[in-house]
PDB file of C-alpha atoms in Angstrom:
ATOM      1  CA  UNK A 185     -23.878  51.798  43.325  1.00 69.00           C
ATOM      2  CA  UNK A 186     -26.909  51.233  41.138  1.00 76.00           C
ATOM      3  CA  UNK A 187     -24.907  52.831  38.367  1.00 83.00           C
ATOM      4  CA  UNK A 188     -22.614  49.746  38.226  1.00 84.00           C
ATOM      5  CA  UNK A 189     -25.259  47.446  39.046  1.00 86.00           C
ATOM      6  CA  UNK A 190     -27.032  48.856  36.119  1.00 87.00           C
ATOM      7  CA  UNK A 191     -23.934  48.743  33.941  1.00 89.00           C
ATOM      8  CA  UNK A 192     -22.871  45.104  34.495  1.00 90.00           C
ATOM      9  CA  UNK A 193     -26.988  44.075  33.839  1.00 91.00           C
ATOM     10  CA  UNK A 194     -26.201  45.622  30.418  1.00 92.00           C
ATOM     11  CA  UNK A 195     -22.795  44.343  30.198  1.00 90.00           C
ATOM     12  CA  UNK A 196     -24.309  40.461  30.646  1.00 91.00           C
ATOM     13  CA  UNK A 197     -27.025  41.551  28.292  1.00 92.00           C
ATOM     14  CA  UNK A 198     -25.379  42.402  25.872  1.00 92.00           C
ATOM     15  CA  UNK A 199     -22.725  39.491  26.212  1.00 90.00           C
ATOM     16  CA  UNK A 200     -25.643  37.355  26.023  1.00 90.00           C
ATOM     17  CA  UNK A 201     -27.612  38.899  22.937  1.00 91.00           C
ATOM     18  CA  UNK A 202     -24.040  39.051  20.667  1.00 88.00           C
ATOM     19  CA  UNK A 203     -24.202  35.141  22.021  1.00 87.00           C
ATOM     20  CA  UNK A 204     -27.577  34.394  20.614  1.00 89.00           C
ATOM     21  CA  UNK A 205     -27.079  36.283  17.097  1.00 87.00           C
ATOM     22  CA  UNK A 206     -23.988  34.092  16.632  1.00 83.00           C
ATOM     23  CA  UNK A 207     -25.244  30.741  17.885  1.00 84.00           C
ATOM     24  CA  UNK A 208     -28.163  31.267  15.348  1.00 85.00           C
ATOM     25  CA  UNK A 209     -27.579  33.520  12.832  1.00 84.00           C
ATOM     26  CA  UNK A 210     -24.030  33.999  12.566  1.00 78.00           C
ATOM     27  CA  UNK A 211     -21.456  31.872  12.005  1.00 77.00           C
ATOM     28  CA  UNK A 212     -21.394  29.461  14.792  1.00 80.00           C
ATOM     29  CA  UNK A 213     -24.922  29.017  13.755  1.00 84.00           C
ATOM     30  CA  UNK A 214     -23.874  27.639  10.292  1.00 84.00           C
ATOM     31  CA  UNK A 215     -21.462  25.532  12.410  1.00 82.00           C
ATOM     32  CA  UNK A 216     -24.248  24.253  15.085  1.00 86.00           C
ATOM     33  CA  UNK A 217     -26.056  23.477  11.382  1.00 88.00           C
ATOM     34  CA  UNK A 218     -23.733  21.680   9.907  1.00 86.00           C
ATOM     35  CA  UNK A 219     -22.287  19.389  12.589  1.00 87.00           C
ATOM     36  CA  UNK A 220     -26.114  18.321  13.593  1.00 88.00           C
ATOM     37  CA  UNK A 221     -26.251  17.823  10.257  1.00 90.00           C
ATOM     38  CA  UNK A 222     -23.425  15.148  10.319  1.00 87.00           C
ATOM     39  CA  UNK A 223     -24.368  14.016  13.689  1.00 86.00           C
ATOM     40  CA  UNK A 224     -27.606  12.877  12.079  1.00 85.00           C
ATOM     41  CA  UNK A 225     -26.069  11.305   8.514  1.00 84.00           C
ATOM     42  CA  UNK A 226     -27.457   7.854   8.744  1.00 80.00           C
ATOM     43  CA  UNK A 227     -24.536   6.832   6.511  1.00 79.00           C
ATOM     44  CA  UNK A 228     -22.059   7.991   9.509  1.00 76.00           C
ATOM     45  CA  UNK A 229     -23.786   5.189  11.926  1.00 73.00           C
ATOM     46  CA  UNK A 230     -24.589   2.105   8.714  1.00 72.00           C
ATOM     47  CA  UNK A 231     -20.799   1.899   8.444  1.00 71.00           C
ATOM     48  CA  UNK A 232     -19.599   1.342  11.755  1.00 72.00           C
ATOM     49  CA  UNK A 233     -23.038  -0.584  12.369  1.00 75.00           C
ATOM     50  CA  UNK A 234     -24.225   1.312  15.190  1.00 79.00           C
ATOM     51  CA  UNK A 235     -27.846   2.825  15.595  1.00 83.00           C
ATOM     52  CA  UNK A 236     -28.915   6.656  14.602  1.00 83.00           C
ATOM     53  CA  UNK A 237     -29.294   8.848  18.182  1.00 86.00           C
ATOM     54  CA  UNK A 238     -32.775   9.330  19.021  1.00 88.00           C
ATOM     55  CA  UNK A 239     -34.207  13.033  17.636  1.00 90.00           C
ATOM     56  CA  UNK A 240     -34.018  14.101  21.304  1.00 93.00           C
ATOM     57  CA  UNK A 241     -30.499  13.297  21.677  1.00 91.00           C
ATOM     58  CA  UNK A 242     -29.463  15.294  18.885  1.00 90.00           C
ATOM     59  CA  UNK A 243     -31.971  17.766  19.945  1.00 92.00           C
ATOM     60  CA  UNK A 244     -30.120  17.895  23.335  1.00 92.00           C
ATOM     61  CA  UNK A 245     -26.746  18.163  21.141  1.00 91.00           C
ATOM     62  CA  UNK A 246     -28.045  21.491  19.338  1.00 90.00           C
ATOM     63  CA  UNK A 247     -29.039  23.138  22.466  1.00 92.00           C
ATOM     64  CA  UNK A 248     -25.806  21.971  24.395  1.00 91.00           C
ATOM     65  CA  UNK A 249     -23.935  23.452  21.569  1.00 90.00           C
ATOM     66  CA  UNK A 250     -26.263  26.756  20.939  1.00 90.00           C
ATOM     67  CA  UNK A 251     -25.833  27.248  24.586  1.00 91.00           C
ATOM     68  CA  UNK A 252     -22.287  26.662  24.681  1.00 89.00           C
ATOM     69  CA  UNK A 253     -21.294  29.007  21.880  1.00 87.00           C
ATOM     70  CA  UNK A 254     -24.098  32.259  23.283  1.00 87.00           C
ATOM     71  CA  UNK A 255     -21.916  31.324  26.797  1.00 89.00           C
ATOM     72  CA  UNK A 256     -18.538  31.297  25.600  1.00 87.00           C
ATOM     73  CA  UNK A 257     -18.640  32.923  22.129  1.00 83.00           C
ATOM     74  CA  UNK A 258     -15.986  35.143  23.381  1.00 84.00           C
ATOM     75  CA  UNK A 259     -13.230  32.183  23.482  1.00 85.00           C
ATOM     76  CA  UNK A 260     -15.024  30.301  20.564  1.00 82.00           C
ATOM     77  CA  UNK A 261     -15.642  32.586  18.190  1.00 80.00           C
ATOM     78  CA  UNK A 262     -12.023  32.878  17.056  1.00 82.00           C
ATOM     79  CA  UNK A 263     -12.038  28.967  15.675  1.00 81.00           C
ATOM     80  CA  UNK A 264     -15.179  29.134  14.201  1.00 76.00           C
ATOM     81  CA  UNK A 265     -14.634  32.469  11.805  1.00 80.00           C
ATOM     82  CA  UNK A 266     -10.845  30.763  11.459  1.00 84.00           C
ATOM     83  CA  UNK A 267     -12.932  27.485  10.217  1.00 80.00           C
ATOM     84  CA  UNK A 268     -15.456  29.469   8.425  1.00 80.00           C
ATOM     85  CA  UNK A 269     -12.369  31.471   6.403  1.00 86.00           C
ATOM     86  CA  UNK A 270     -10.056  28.049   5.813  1.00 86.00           C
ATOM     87  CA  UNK A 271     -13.724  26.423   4.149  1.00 83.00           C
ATOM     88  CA  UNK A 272     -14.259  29.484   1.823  1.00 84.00           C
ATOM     89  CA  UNK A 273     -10.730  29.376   1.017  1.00 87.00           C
ATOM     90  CA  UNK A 274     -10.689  25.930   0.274  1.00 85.00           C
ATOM     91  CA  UNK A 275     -13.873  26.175  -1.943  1.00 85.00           C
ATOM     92  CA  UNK A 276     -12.586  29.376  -3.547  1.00 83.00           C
ATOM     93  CA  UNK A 277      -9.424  27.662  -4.692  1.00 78.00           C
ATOM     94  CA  UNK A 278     -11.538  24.896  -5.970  1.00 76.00           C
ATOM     95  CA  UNK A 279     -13.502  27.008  -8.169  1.00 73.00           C
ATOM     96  CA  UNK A 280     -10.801  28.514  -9.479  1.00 70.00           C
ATOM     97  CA  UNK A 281      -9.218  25.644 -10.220  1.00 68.00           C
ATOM     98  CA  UNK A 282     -12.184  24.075 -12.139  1.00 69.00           C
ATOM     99  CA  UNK A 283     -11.657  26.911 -14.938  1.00 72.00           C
ATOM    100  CA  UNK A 284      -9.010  26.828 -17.413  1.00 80.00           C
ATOM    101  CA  UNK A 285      -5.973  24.298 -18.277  1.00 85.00           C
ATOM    102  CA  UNK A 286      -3.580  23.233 -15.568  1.00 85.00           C
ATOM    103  CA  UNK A 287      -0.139  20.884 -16.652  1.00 84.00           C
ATOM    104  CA  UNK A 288      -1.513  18.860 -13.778  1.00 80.00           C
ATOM    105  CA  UNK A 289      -4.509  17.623 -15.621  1.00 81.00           C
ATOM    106  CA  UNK A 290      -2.857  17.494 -19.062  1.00 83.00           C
ATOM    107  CA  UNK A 291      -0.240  14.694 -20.068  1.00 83.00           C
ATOM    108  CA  UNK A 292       2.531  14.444 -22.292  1.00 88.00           C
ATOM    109  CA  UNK A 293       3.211  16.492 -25.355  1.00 91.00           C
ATOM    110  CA  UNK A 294       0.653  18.458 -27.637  1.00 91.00           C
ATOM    111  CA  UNK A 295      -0.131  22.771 -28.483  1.00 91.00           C
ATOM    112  CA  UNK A 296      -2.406  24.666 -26.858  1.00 92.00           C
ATOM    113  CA  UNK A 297      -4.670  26.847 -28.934  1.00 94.00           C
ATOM    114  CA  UNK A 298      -5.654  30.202 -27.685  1.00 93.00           C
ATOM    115  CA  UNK A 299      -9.612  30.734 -28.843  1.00 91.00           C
ATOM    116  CA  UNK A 300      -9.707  34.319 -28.691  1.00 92.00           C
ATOM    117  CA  UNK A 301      -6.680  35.473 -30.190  1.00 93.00           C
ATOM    118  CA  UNK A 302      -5.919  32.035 -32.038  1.00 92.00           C
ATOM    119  CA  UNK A 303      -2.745  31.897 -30.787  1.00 93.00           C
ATOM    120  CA  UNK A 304      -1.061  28.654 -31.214  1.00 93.00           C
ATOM    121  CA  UNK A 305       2.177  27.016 -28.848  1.00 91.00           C
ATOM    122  CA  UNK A 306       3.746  23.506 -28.472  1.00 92.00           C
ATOM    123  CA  UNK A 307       4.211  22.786 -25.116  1.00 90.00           C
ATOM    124  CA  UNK A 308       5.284  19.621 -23.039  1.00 87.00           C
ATOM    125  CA  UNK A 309       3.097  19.169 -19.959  1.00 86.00           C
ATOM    126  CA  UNK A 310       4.807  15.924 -18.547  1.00 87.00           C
ATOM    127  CA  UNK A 311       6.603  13.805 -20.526  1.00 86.00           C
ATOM    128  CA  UNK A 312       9.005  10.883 -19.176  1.00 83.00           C
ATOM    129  CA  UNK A 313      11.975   8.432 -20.166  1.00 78.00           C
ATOM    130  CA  UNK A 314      13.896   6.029 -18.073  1.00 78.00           C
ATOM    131  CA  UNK A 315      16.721   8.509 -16.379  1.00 76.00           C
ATOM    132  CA  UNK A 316      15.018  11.714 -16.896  1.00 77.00           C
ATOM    133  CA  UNK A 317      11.365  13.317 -17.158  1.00 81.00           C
ATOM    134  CA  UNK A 318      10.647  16.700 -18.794  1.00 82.00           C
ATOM    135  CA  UNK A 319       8.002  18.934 -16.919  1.00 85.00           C
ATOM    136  CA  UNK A 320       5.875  22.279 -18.311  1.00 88.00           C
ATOM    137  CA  UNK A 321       6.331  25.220 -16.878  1.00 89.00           C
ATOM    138  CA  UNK A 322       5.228  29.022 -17.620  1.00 91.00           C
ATOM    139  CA  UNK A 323       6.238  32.429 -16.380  1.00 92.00           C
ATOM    140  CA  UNK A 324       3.299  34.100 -14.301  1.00 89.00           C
ATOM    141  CA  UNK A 325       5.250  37.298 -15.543  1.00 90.00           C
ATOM    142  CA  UNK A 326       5.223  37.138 -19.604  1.00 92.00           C
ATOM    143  CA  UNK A 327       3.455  33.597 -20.072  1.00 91.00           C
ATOM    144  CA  UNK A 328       6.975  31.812 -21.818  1.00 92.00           C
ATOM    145  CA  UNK A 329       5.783  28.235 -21.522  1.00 90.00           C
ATOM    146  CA  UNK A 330       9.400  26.000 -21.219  1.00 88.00           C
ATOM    147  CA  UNK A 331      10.232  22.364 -20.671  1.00 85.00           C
ATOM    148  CA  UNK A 332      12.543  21.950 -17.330  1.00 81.00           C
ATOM    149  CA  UNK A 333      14.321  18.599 -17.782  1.00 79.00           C
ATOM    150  CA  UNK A 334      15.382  16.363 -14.666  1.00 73.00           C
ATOM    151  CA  UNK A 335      15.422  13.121 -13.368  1.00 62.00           C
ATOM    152  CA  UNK A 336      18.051  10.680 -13.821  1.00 53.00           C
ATOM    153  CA  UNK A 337      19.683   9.069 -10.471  1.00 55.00           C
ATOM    154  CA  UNK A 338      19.666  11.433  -7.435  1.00 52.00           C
ATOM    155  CA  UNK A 339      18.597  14.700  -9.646  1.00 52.00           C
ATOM    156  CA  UNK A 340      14.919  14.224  -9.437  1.00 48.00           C
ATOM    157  CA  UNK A 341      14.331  18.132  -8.537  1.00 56.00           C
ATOM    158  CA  UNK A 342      17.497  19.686 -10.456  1.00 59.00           C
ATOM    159  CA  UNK A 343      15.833  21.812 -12.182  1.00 60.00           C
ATOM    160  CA  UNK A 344      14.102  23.437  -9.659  1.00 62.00           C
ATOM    161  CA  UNK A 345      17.119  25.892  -9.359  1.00 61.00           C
ATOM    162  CA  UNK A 346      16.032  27.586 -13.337  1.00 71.00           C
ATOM    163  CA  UNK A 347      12.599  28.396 -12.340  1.00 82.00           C
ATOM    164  CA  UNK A 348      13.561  31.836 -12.909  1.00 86.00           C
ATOM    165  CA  UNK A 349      12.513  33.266 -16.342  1.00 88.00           C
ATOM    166  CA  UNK A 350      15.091  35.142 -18.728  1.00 87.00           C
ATOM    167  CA  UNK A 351      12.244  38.328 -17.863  1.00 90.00           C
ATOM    168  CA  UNK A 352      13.114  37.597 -14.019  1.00 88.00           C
ATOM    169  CA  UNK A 353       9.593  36.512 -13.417  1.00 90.00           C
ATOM    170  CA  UNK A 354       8.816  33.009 -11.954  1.00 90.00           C
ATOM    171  CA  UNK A 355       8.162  29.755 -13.831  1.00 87.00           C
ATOM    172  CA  UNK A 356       4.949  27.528 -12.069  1.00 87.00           C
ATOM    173  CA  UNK A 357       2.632  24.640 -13.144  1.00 84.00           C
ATOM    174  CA  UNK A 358       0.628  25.181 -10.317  1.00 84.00           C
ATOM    175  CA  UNK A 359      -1.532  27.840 -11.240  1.00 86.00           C
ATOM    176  CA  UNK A 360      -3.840  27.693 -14.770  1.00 87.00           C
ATOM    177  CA  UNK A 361      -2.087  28.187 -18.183  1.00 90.00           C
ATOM    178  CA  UNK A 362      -2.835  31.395 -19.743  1.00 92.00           C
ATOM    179  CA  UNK A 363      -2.089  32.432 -23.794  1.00 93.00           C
ATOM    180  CA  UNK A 364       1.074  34.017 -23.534  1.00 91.00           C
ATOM    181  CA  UNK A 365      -0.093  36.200 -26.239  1.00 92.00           C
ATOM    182  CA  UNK A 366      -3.380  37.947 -24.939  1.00 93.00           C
ATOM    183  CA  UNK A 367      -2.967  36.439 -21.399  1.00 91.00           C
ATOM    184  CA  UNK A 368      -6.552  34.933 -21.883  1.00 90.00           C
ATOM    185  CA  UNK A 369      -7.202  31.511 -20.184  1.00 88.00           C
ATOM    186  CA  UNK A 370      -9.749  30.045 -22.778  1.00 88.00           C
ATOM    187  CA  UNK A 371      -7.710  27.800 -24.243  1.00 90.00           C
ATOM    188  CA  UNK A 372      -7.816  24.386 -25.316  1.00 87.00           C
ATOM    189  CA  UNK A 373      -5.025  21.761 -25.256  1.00 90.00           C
ATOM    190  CA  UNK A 374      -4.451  18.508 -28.001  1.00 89.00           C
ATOM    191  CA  UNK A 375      -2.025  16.066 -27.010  1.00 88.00           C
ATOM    192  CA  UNK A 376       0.044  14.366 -29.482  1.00 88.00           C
ATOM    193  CA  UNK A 377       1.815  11.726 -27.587  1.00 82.00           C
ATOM    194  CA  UNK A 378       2.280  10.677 -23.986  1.00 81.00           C
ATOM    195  CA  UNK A 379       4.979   8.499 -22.522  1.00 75.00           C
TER     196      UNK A 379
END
């Protein structure tokens, strides 16, 4: 009997140590950090014209939640690793997207110039007319960069169905350019016109 009495005192011990190490120094910690940190943005409160909580109330809201989480870290945990994973995802893909040329951020007509191999291409990134547009596109499998035309009454995503390169890979302008050459992404882009 004082086998199991000893076993479920180590049980809830444990239970409540894993508790504590995430409510503090794991991930719900960085949570608990971050929402008192929003809790206690005197911007949030000067817009809606309300008044800041006192430093007690938002000390009671860090313990509430610090408690809650070493309590219930069990049920919780799941969300917070799922938020932590969507917000490094989210800033990874931002990153990532800081480096390079995208056709999103270019416009109209121009070449782009590989600078290590000097490679040199003319490529359309968007350009437009009254019934029809013309849209850059390259193969993620052997870098062809193509103009896909569409547009015109009713056929605004027509050429969707050609996205498929003559090497069977798959035409995108969602992910960065790269030299179809050397398949380096330092590259620089000079527009000659834009519609």
């Amino acid at each position: 009997m004082t086998e199991s009495i000893d076993f479920i005192r180590i049980s809830i011990a444990s239970y409540l140590a894993i508790g504590v190490l995430l409510a503090t120094v794991g991930p719900a910690g960085k949570v608990i950090s971050d929402e008192i940190k929003r809790v206690s943005n005197p911007l949030l409160y000067a817009v809606n014209d309300q008044q800041l909580p006192s430093k007690k109330k938002i000390l009671l809201l860090r313990i509430l939640l610090t408690l809650g989480m070493i309590l219930l870290w069990s049920i919780l945990i799941w969300g917070v690793t799922k938020e932590r994973r969507l917000q490094s995802e989210i800033e990874r893909d931002r990153i990532e997207k800081s480096v390079g040329l995208w056709f999103q951020r270019m416009g109209g007509c121009g070449s782009i110039h590989c600078q290590d191999c000097q490679h040199s291409e003319k490529v359309t990134s968007f350009i437009h007319g009254i019934d029809s547009s013309h849209t850059g596109f390259q193969c993620q499998s052997c870098g062809k960069i193509t103009s896909l035309t569409g547009g015109g009454r009713g056929k605004a995503n027509e050429y969707k169905e050609s996205l498929i390169c003559d090497c069977g890979g798959k035409f995108d302008r969602e992910k960065a350019i790269f030299c179809p050459q050397c398949k380096s992404k330092n590259l620089f882009y000079c527009m000659e016109f834009i519609t």
